[in-house]
mmCIF file of C-alpha atoms and ligand atoms in Angstrom:
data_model
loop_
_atom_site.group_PDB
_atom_site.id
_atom_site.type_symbol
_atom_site.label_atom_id
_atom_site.label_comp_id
_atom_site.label_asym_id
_atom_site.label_seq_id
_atom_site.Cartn_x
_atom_site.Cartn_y
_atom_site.Cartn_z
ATOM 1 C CA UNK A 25 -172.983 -163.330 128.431
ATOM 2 C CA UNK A 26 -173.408 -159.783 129.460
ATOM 3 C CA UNK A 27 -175.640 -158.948 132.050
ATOM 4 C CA UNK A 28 -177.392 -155.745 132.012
ATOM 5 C CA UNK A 29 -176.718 -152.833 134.085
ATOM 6 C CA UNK A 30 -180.184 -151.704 133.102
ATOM 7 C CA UNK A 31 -182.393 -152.458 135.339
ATOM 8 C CA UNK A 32 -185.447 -152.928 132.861
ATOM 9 C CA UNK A 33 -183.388 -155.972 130.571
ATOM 10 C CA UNK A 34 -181.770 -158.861 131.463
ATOM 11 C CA UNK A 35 -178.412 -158.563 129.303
ATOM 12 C CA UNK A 36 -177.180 -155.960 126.912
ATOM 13 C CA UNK A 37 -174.882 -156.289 123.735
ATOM 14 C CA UNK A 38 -172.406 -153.463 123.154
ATOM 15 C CA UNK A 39 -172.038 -154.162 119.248
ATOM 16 C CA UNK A 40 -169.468 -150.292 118.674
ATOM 17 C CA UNK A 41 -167.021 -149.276 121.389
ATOM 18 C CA UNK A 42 -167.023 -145.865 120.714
ATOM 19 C CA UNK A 43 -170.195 -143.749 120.098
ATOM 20 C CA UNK A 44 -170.517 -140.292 117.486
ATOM 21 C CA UNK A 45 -172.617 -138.251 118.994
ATOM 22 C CA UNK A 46 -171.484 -137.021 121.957
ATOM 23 C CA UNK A 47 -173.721 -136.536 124.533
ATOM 24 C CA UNK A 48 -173.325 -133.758 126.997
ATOM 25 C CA UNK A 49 -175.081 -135.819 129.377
ATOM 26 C CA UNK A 50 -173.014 -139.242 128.240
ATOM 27 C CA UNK A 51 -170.904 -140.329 131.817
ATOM 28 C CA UNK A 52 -169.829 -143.141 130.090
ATOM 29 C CA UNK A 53 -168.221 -140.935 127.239
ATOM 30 C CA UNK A 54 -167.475 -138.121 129.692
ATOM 31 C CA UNK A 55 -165.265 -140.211 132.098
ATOM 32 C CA UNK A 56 -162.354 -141.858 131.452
ATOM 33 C CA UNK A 57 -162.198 -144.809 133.402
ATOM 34 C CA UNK A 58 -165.763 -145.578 132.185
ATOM 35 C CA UNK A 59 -164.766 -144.972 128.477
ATOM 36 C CA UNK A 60 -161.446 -147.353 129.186
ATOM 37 C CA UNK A 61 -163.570 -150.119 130.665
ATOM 38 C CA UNK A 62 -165.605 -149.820 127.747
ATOM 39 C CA UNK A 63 -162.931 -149.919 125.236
ATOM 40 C CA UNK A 64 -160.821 -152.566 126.816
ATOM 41 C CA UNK A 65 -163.873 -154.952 126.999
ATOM 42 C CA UNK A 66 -163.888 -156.722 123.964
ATOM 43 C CA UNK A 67 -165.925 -159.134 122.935
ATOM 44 C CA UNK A 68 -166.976 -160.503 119.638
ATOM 45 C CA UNK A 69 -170.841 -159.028 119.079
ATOM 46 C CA UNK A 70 -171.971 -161.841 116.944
ATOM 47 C CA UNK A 71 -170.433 -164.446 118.792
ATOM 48 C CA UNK A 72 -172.202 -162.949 122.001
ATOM 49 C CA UNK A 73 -175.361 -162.843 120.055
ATOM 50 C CA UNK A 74 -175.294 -166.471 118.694
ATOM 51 C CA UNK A 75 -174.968 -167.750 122.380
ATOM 52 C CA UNK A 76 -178.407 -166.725 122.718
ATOM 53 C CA UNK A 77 -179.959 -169.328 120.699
ATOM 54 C CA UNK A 78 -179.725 -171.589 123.784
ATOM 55 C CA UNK A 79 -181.368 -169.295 125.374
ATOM 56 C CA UNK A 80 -185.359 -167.676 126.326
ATOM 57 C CA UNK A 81 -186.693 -165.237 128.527
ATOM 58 C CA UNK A 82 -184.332 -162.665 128.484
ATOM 59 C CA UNK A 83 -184.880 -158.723 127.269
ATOM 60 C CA UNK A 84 -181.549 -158.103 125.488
ATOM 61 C CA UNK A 85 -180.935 -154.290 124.832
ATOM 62 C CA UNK A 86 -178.664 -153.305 121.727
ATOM 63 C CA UNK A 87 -176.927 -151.368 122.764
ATOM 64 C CA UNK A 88 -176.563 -148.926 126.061
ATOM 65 C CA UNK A 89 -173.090 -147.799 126.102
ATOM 66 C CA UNK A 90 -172.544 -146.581 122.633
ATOM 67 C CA UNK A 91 -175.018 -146.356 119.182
ATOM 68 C CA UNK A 92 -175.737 -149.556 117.905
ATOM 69 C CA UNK A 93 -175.781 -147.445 114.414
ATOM 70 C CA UNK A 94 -172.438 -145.343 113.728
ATOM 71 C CA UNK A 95 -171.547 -144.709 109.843
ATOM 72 C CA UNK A 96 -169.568 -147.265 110.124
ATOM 73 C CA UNK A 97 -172.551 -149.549 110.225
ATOM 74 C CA UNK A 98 -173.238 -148.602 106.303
ATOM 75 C CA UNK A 99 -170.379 -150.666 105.999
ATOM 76 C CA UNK A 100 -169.820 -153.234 108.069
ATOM 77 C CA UNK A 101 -173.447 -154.417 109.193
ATOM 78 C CA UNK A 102 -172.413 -155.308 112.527
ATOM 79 C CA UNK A 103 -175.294 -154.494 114.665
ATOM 80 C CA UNK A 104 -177.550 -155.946 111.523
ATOM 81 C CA UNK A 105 -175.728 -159.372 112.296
ATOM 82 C CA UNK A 106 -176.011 -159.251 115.820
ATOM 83 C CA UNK A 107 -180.197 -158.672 115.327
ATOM 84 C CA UNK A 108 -180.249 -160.981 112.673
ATOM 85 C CA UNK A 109 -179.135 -163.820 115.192
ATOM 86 C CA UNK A 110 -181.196 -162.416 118.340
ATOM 87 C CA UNK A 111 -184.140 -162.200 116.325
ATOM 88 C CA UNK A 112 -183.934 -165.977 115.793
ATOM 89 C CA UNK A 113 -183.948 -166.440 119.406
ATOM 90 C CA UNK A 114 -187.128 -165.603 120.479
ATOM 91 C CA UNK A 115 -185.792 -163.500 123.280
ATOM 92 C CA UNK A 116 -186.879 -159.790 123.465
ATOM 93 C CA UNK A 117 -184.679 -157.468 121.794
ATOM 94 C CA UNK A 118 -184.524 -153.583 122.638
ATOM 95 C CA UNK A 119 -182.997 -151.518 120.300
ATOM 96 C CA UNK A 120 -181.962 -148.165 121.301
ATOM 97 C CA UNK A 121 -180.210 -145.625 119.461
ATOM 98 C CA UNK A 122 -180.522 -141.998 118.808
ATOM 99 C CA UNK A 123 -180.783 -142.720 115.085
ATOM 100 C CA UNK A 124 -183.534 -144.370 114.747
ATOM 101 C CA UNK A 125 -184.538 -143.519 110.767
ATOM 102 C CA UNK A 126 -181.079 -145.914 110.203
ATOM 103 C CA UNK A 127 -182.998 -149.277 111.082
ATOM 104 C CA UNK A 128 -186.055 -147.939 109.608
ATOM 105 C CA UNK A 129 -184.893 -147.784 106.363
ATOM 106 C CA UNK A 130 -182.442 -150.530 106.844
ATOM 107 C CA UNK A 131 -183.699 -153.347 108.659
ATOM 108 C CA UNK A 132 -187.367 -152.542 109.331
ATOM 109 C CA UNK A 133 -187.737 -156.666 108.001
ATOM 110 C CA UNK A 134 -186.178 -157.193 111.357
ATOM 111 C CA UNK A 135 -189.073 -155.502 113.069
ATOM 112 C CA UNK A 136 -191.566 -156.537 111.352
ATOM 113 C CA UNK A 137 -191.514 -160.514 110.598
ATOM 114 C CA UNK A 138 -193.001 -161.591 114.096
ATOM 115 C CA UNK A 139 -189.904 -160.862 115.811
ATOM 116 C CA UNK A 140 -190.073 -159.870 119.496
ATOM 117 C CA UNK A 141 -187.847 -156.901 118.750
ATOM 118 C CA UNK A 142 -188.767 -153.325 119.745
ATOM 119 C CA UNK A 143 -187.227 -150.193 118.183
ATOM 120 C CA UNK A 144 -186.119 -147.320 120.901
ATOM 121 C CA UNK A 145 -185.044 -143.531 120.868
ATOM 122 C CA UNK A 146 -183.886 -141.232 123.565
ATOM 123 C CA UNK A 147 -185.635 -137.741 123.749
ATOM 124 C CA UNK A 148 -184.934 -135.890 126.897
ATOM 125 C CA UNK A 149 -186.130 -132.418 124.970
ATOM 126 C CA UNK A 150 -188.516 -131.064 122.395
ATOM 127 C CA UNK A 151 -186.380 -127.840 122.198
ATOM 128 C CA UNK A 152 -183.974 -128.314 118.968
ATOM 129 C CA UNK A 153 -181.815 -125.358 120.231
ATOM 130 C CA UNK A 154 -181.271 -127.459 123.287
ATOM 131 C CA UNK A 155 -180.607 -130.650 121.740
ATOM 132 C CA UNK A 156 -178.145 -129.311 119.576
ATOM 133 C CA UNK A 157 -175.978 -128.270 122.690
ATOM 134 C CA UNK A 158 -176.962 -131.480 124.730
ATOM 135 C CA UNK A 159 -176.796 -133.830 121.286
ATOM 136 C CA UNK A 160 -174.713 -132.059 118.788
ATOM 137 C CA UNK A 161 -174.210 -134.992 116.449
ATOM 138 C CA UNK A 162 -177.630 -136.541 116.709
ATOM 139 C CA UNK A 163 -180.550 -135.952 114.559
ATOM 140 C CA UNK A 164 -183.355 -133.333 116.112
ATOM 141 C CA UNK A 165 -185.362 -135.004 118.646
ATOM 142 C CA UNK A 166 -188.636 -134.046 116.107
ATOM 143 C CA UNK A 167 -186.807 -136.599 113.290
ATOM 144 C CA UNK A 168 -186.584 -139.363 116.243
ATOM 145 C CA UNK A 169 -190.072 -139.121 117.225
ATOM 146 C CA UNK A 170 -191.324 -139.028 113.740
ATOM 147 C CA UNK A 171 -189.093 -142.476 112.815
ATOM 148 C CA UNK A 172 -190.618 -144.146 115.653
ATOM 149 C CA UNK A 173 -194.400 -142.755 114.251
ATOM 150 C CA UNK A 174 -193.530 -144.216 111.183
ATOM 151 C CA UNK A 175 -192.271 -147.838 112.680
ATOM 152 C CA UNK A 176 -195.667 -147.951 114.391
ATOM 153 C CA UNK A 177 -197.472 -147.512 111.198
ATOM 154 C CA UNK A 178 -195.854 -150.580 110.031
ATOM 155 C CA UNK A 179 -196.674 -152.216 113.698
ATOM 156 C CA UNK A 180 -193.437 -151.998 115.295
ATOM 157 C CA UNK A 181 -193.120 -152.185 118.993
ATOM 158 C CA UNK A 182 -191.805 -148.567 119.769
ATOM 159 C CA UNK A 183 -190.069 -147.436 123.394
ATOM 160 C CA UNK A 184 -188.876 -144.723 124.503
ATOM 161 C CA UNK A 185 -186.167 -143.408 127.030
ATOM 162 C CA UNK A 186 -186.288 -140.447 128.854
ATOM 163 C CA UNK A 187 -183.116 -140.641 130.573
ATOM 164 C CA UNK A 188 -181.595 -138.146 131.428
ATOM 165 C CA UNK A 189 -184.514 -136.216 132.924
ATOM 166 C CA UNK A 190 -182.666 -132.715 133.823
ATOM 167 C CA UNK A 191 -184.585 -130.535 136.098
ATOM 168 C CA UNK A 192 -184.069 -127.200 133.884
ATOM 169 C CA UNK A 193 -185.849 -129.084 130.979
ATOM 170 C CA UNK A 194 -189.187 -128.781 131.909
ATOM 171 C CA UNK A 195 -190.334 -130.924 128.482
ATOM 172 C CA UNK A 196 -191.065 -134.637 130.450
ATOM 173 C CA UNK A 197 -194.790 -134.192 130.333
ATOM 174 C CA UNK A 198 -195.096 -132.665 126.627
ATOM 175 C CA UNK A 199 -192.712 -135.702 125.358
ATOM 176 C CA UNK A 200 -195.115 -138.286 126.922
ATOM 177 C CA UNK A 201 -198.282 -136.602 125.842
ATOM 178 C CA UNK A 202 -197.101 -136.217 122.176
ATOM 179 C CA UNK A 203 -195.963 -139.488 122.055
ATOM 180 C CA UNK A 204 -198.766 -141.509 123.432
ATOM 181 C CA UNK A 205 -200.220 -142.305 120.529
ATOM 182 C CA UNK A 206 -197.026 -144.440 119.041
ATOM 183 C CA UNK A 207 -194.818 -145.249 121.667
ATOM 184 C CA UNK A 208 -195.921 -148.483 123.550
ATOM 185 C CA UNK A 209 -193.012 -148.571 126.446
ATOM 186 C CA UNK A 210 -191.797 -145.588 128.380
ATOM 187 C CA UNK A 211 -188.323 -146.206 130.703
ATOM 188 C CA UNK A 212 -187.947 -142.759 133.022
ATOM 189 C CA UNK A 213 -184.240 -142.050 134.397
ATOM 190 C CA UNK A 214 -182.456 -140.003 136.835
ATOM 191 C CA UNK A 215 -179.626 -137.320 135.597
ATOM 192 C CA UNK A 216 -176.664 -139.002 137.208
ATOM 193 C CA UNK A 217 -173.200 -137.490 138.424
ATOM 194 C CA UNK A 218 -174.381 -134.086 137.084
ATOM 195 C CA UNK A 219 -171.460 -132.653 138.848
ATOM 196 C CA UNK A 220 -168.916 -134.611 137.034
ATOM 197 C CA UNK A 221 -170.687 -133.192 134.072
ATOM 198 C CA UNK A 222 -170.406 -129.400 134.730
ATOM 199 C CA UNK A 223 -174.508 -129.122 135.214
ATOM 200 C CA UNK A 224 -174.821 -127.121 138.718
ATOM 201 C CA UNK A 225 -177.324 -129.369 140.100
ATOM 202 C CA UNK A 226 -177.703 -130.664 143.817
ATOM 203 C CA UNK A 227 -179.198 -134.219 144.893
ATOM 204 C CA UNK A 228 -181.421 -131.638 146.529
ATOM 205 C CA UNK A 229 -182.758 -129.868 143.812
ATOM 206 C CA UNK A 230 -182.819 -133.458 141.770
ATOM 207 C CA UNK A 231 -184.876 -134.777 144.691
ATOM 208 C CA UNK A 232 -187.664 -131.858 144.802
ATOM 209 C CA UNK A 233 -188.019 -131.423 141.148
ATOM 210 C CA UNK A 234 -188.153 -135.544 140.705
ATOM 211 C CA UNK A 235 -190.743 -135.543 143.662
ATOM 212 C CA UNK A 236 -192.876 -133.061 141.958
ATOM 213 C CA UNK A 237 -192.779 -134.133 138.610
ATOM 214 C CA UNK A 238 -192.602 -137.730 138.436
ATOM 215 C CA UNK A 239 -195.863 -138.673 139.884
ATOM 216 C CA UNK A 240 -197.373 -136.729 137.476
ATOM 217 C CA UNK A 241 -195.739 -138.159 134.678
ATOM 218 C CA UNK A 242 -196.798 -141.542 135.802
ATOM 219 C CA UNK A 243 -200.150 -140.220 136.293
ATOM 220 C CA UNK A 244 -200.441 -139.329 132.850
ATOM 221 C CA UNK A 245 -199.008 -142.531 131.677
ATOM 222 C CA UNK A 246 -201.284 -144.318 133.528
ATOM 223 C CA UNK A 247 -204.284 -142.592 132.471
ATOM 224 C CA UNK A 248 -203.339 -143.467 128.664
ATOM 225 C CA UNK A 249 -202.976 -147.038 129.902
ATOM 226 C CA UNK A 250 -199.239 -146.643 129.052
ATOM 227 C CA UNK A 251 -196.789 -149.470 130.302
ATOM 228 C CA UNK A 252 -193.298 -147.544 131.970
ATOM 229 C CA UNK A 253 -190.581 -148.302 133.891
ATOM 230 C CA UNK A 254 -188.944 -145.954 136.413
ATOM 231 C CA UNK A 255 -184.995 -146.584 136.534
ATOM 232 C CA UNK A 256 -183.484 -147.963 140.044
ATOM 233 C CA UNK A 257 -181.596 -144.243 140.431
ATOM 234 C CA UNK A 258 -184.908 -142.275 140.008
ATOM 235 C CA UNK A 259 -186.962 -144.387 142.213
ATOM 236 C CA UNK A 260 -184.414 -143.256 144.929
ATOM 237 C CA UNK A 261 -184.782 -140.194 145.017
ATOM 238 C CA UNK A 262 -188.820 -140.625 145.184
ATOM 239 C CA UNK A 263 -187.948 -142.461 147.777
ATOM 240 C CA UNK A 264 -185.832 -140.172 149.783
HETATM 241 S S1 SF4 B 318 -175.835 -141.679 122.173
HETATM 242 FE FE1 SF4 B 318 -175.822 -142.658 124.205
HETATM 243 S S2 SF4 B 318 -173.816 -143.629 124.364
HETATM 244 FE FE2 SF4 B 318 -173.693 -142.174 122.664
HETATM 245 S S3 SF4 B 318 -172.852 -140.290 123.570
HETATM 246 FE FE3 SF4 B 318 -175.107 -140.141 123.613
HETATM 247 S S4 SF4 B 318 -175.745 -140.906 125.630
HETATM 248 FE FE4 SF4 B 318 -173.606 -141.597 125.256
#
């Protein structure tokens, strides 16, 4: 089975080897040993997901290296399969994609039948005009938020990543306040190899701006009684 290179799950489930939306931010997209790896390593999804049923305790994430919800989904109901079996196995299941109105309309059953399975977005910015250069194929960071509003209204459990956090984005603290009241999980990550990625950014200036703002985010998390989890890279550099 896969173990996770997430440090806040156990395993992971890639269920699409390629992902549409195009990150500017996306290493895994960006680089192409990373995107070989990716697309050489093939597994059957469902198979990986039936395995599960022998097993508990585990927080499975679907999925971290691409979308778990492409177009092509519409038609071949992979990632559906692969929930429908985790969902059975009474291990935690962390759905993340940047689509999140998909499962809502699709498989919100999924979510909703006393499953332990928790529907997740990334938002990294409340500014549209900078999403659309960061995330030019994904729906507005505004439509994310409000699909994960609406999953809480039906009692989902809602997370969401802030990953990357990029130090000329200054939105960290205005995502967490105007989420608090239906997002249950935060996970808080570091911008990695934002050289590779054409952003002019030192480790210094990552260090000084995480220093400064990340204890404040957690202070405000903490005062709403929020539950978070700060990534293994980010924690270094608070740290350093
Ligand atoms: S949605 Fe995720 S996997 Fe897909 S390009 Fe963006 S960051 Fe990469």
């Amino acid at each position: 089975m896969p173990r996770s290179s997430v440090d806040y799950a156990t395993d992971q489930i890639t269920v699409y080897r390629y992902c549409p939306y195009n990150c500017a931010y996306c290493y895994v997209w960006r680089n192409k040993l990373f995107t070989s790896r990716v697309v050489r390593g093939r597994y059957d999804p469902v198979e990986e997901a039936r395995k599960y049923l022998r097993k508990n305790g585990r927080t499975i994430v679907v999925s971290f290296v691409s979308d778990p919800y492409p177009p092509e989904e519409a038609v071949r109901g992979l990632t559906r399969r692969v929930l429908e079996l985790l969902c059975r196995t009474g291990n935690r299941v962390m759905v993340l994609t940047k689509n999140p109105l998909i499962p809502l309309s699709r498989d919100l059953d999924l979510f909703i039948n006393g499953y332990d399975a928790w529907l997740g977005t990334t938002v990294i910015t409340l500014n549209n005009s900078v999403a659309a250069v960061l995330e030019p194929n994904a729906p507005n960071p505004w439509l994310r938020l409000e699909a994960l509003k609406i999953a809480k209204e039906y009692r989902v459990g809602t997370w969401l990543s802030i990953e990357p956090i990029i130090p000329t984005i200054p939105d960290l603290l205005d995502i967490i306040k105007y989420s608090k009241d239906f997002i249950d999980y935060y996970v808080l990550g570091a911008f990695n190899y934002p050289k590779h990625l054409g952003f002019n950014l030192s480790r210094e200036e990552l260090r000084r701006y995480y220093q400064y703002e990340i204890p404040k985010a957690i202070e405000i998390l903490e005062s709403y009684g929020k539950k978070y989890f700060i990534k293994k890279e980010l924690k270094r550099y608070l740290e350093a």
